[in-house]
Coordinates of C-alpha atoms and ligand atoms in Angstrom, one line a residue:
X1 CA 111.9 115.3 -29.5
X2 CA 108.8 115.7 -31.8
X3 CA 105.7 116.5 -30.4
X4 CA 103.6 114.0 -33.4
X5 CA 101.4 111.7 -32.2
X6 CA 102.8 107.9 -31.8
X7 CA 101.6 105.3 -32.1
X8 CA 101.9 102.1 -29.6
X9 CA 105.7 101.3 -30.5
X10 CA 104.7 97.5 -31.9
X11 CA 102.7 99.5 -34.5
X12 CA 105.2 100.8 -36.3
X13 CA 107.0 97.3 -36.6
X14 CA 104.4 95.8 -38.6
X15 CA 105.6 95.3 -42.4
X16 CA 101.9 95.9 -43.7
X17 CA 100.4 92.9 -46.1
X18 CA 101.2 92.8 -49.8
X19 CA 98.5 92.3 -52.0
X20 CA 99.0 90.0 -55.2
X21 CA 99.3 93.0 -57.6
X22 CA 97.0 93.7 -60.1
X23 CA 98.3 95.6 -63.5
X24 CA 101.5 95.9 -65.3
X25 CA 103.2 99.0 -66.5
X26 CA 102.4 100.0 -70.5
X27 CA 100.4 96.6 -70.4
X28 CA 96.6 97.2 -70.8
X29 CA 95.4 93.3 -70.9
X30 CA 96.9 91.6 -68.1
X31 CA 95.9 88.5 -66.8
X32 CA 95.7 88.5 -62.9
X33 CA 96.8 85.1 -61.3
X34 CA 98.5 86.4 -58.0
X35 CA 95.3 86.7 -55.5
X36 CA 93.0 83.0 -55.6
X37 CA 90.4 85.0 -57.1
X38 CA 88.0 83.0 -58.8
X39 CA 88.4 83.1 -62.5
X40 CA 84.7 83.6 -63.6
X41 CA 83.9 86.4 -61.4
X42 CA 80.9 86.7 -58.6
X43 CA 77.7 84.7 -59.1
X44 CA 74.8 85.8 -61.5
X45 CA 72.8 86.4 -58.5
X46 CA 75.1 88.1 -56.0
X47 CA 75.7 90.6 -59.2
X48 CA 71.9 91.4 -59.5
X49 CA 71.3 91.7 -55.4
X50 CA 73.9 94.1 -55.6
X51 CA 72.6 95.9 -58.5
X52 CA 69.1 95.7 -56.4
X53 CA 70.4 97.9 -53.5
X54 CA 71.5 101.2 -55.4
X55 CA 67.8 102.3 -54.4
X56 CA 68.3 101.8 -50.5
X57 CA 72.0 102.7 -50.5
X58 CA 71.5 105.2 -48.0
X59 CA 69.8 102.7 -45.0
X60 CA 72.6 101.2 -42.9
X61 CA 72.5 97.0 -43.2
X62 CA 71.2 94.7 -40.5
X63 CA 74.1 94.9 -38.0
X64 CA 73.5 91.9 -37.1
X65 CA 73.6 90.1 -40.8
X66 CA 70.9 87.6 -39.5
X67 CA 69.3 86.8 -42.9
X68 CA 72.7 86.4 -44.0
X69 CA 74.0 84.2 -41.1
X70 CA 70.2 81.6 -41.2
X71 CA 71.7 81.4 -45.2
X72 CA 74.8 80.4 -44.0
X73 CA 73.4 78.0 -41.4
X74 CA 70.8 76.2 -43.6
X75 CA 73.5 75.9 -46.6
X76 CA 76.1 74.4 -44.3
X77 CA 74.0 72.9 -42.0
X78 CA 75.0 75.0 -38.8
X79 CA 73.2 76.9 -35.9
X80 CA 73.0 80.7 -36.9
X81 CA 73.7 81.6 -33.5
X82 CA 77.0 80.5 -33.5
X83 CA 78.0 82.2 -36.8
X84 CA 79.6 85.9 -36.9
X85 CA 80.1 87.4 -40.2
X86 CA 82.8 89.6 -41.0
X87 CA 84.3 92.3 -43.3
X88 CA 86.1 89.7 -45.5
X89 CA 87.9 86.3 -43.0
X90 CA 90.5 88.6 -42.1
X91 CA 88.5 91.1 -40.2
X92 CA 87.5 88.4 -38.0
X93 CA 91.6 87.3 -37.6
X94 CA 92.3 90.2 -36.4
X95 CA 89.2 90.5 -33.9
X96 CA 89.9 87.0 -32.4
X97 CA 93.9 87.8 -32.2
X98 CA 93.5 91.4 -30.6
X99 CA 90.9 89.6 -28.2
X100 CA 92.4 86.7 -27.2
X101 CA 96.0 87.6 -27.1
X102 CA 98.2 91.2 -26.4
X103 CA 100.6 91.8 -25.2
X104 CA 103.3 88.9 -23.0
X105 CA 101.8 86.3 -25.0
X106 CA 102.2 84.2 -28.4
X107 CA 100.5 82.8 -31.2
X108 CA 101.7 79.6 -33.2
X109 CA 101.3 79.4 -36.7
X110 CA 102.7 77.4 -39.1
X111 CA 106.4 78.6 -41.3
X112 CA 105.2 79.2 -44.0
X113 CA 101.4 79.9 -43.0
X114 CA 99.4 82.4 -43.8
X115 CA 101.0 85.6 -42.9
X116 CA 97.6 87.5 -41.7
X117 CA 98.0 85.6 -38.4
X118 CA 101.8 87.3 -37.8
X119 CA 100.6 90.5 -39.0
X120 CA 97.4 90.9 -36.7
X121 CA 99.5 89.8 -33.4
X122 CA 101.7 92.3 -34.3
X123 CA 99.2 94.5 -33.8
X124 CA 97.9 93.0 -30.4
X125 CA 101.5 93.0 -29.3
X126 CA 101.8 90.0 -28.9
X127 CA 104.6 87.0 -30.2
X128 CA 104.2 85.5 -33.0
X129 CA 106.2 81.4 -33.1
X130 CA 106.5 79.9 -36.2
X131 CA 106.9 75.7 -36.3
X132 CA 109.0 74.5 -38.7
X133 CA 106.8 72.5 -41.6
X134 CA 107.9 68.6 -43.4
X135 CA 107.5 68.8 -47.3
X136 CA 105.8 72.5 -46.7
X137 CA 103.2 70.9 -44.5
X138 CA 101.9 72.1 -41.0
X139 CA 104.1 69.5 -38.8
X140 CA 101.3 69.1 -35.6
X141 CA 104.4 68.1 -33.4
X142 CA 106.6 71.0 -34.0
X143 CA 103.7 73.2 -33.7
X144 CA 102.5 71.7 -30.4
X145 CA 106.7 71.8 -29.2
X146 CA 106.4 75.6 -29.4
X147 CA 103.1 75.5 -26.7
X148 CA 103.7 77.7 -23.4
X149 CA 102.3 79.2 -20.3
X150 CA 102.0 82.4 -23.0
X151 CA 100.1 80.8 -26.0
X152 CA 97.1 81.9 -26.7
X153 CA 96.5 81.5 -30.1
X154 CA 97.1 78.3 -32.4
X155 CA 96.4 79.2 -36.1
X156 CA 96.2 76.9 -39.4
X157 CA 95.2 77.8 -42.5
X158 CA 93.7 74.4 -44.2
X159 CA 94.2 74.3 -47.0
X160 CA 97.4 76.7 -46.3
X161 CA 97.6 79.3 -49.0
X162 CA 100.6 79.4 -50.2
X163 CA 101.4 76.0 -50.3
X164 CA 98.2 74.5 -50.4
X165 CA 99.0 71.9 -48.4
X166 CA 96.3 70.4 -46.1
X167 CA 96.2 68.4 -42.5
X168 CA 93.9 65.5 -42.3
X169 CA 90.6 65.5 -40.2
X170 CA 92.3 63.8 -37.7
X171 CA 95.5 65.8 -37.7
X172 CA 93.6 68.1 -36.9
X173 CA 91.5 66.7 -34.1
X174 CA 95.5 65.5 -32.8
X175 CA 96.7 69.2 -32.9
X176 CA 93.3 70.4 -30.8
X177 CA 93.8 67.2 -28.3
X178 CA 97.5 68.0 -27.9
X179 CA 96.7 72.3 -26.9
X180 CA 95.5 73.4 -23.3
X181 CA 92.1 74.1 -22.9
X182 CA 92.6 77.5 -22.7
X183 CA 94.9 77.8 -25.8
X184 CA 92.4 79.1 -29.0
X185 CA 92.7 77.0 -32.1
X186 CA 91.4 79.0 -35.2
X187 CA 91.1 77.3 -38.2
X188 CA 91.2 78.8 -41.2
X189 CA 89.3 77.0 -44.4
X190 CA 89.7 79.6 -46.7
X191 CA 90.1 76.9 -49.8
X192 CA 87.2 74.4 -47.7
X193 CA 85.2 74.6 -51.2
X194 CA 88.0 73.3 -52.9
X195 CA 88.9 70.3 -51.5
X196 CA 87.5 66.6 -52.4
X197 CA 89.8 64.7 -50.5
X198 CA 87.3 62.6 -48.1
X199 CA 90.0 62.8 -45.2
X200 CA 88.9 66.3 -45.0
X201 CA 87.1 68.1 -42.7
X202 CA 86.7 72.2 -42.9
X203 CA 86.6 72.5 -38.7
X204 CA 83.1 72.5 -37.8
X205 CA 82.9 69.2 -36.2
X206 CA 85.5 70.0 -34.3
X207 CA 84.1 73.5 -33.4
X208 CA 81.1 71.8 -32.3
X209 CA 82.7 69.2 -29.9
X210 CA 85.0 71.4 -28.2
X211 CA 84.9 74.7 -26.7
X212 CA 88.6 76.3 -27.6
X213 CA 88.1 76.0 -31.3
X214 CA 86.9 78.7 -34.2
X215 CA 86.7 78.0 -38.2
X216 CA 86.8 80.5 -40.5
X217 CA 85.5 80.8 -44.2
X218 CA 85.6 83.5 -46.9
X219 CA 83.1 84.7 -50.1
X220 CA 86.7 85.9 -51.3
X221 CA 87.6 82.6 -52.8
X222 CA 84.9 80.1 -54.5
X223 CA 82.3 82.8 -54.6
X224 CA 84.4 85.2 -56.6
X225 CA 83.2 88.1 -54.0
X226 CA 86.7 89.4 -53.1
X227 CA 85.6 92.6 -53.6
X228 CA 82.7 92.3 -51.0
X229 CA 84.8 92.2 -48.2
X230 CA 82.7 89.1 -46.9
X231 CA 83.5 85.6 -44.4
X232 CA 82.5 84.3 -41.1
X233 CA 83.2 82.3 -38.3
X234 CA 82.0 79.5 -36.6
X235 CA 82.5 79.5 -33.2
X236 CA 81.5 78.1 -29.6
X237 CA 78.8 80.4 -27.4
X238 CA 81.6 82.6 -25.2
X239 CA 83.9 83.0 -28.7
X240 CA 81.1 84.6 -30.3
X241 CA 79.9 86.6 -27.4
X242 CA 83.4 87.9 -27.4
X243 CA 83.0 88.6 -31.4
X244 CA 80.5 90.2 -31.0
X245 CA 81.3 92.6 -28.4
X246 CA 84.2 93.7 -30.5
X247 CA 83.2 93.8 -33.8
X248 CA 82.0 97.7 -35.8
X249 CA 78.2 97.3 -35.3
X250 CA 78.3 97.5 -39.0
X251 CA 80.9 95.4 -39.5
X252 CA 79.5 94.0 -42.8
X253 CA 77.7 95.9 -45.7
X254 CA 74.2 96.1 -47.2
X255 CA 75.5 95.0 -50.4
X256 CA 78.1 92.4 -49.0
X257 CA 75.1 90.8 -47.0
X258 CA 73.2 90.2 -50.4
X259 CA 75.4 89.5 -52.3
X260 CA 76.0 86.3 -49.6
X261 CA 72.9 85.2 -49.9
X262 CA 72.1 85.0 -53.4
X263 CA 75.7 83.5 -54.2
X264 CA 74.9 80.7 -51.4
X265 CA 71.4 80.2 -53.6
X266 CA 73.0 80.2 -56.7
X267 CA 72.3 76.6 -58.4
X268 CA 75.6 74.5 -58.7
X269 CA 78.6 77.7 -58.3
X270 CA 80.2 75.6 -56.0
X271 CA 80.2 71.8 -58.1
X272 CA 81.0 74.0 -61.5
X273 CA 84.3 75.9 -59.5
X274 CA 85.5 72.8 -58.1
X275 CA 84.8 70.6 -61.0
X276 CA 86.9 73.3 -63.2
X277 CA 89.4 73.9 -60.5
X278 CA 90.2 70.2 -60.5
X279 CA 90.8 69.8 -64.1
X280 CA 92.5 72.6 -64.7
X281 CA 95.0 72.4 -61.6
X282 CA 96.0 68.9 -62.5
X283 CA 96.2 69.8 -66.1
X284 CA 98.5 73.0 -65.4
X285 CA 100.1 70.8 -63.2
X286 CA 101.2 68.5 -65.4
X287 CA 102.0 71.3 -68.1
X288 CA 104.3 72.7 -65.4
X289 CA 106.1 69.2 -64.4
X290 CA 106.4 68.9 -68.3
X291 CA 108.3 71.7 -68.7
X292 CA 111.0 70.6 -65.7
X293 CA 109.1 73.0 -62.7
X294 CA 108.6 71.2 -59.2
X295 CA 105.1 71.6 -58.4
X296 CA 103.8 71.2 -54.8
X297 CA 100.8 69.1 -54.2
X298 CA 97.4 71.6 -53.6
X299 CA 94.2 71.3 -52.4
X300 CA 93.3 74.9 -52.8
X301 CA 92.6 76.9 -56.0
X302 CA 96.4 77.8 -56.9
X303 CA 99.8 75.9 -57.1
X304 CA 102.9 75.9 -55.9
X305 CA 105.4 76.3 -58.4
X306 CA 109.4 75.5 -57.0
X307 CA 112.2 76.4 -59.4
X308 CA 114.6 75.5 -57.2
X309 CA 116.0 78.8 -56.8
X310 CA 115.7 82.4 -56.1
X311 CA 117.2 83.3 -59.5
X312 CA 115.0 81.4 -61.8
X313 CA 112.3 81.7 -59.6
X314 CA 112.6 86.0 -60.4
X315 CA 113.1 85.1 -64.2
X316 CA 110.3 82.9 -64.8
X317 CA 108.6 86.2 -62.7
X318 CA 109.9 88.8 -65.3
X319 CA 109.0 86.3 -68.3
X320 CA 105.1 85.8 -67.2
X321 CA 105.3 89.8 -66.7
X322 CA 106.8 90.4 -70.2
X323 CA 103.6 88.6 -71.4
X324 CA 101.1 90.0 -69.0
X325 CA 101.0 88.1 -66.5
X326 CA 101.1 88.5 -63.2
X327 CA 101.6 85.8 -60.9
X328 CA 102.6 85.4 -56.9
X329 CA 106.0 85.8 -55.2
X330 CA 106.1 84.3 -52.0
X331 CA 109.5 85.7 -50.8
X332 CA 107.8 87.3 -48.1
X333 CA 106.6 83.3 -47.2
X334 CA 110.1 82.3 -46.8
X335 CA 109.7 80.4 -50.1
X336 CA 111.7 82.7 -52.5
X337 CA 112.7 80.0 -55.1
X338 CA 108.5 79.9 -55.8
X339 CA 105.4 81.7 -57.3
X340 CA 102.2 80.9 -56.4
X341 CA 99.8 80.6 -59.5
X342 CA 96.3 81.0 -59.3
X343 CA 93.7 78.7 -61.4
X344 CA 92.3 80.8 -63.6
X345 CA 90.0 80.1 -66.7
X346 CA 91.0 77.7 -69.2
X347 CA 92.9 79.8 -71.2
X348 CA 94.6 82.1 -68.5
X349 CA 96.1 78.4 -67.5
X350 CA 97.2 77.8 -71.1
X351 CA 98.9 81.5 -71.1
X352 CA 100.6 80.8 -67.9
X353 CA 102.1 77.2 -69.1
X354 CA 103.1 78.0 -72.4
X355 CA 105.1 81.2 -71.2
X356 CA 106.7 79.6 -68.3
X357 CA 107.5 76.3 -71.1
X358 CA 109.3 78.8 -73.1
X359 CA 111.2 80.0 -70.5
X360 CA 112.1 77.1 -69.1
X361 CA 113.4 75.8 -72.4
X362 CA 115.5 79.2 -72.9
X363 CA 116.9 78.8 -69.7
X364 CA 117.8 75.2 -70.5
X365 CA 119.1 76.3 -73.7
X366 CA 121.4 79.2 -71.7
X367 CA 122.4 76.3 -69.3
Ligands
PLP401 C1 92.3 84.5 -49.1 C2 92.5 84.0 -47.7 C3 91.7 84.5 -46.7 C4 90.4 85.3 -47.0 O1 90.5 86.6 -46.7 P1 89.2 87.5 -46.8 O2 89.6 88.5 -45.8 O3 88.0 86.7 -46.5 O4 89.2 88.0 -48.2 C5 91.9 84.0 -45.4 N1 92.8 83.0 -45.2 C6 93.6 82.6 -46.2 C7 94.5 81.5 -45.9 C8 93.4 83.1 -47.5 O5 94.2 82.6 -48.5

């Protein structure tokens, strides 16, 4: 027997996340499609505030991000009290899991959700169920089926990244009326900028008439600050005394916290992102269904592409690569007949449709 330090045993189950990868051997222009960044980078403003901090570099930041968190409040419309900010949304996932569930208990999530959620209650020790979905959509009934003495934890992403399916408003509110009291429901709105369906709400009405339910948001998506490491929660009064019990004191940076507020102040980010996101995904969309792909209905920043299966799924991989571009598997989502493609600018979406066209018509050709 070796004397090396172990680890708690569930630790060393955990298959860590993969990242949407970022170059491409002996290519030195690649277009990057595989992470929902946003395609015109972070916000005029949130680049100068950053700039603006190289001075005071060495001060540690406001540990308790309350400039930062009254921004968020007065943007949104929320009490700043009841917001926690954290080192990117899935920082705050993996306080809420490790405090809320552990070991002997589960967390539901969704089968093909966002796999964060598995990944952090690994790490508590706990369970993780997974509901079965209809047409790659959270399925409230199958996910309220799986409810025991030992749930703790109910987790949707909304929009769900990778399929970018999303549950109604009052889906939702059916899914929160159907848990225990005691069962946490965490919704995730990663993609909340995105959506413009008016059956849509990101979670903080219900956050506000219920006492089991946190939302969570990102900088990482529609604010093009991936790089910041910067989201929050919005929570009832006992979740975020818990938070912020738990949390690093310094949990978010000087830089991150600037960069959040000037990107919430920046005139009309938000209308200009969704207004592109919403032409270009329909028209890359329809590109894609030109050229024979299944293509999933989104709501987020990305689609869904389905080539049926696993084979041609892996060549239309290798042809985007062979012209630099890297796009999403989602193997590891159970969904390995797909790649996930993010909306990029206008003509990373032409790139993407013409190579996967050509392909397409090759492999038609080769039929
Ligand atoms: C991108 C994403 C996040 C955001 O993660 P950050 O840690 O804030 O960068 C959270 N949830 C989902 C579903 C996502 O796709």
């Amino acid at each position: 027997m070796s004397n090396a330090p172990r680890p708690r045993r569930e630790i060393l189950a955990i298959s860590p996340y993969v990242g949407g990868e970022s170059q491409l051997a002996g290519i030195n222009r690649t277009i990057k499609l595989s992470s929902n960044e946003g395609p015109f980078g972070a916000p005029p403003g949130a680049r100068a505030a950053y700039a603006a901090l190289v001075p005071t570099m060495h001060l540690y930041p406001d540990g308790h991000a309350s400039e930062l968190r009254r921004a968020i409040g007065r943007r949104f419309g929320l009490e700043p009290e009841r917001i926690v900010c954290g080192a990117g949304s899935d920082n705050l996932i993996y306080l809420l899991t490790l405090a809320y569930s552990g070991p002997g208990t589960e967390i539901i999530m969704s089968a093909h959700g966002f796999s964060i959620y598995g990944i952090a209650a690994q790490y508590a020790g706990a369970r993780t169920l997974k509901a079965a979905e209809r047409n790659l959509t959270a399925d409230v009934d199958a996910m309220l089926a799986l409810v025991s003495p030992a749930t703790r934890i109910v987790f949707l992403a909304n929009p769900n990244n990778p399929t970018g399916s999303m549950l109604t408003a009052e889906e939702v509110a059916r899914l929160r009326a159907g848990l225990p009291e005691e069962v946490l429901l965490v919704v995730d709105a990663a993609y909340a900028e995105y959506v413009e369906r008016s059956d849509y709400e990101p979670g903080m009405a219900l956050v506000r008439s219920t006492n089991n339910t946190v939302m969570t948001r990102t900088f990482s998506k529609m604010f093009g600050m991936g790089g910041m490491r910067l989201g929050w929660a919005y929570a009832p009064p006992a979740v975020v005394d818990v938070l912020n019990r738990i949390r690093e004191p310094f949990n978010v940076n000087a830089a991150a916290q600037a960069a959040g507020i000037a990107a919430l102040a920046e005139p009309d980010w938000v209308e200009q992102g969704r207004a592109h996101n919403r032409e270009w995904r329909t028209r890359l969309a329809s590109l894609l269904s030109a050229a024979g792909i299944k293509v999933w209905p989104s709501e987020g920043n990305f689609l869904l592409a389905d080539f049926s299966i696993e084979a041609r799924a892996r060549g239309a991989d290798a042809a985007l690569r062979a012209r630099g571009i890297i796009v999403r598997g989602t193997r590891g989502y159970g969904l390995p007949q797909c790649l996930r493609i993010t909306i990029g600018t206008a003509e990373e979406c032409q790139a993407v449709a013409d190579a996967l066209a050509a392909f397409m018509a090759h492999e038609a050709a080769n039929a």
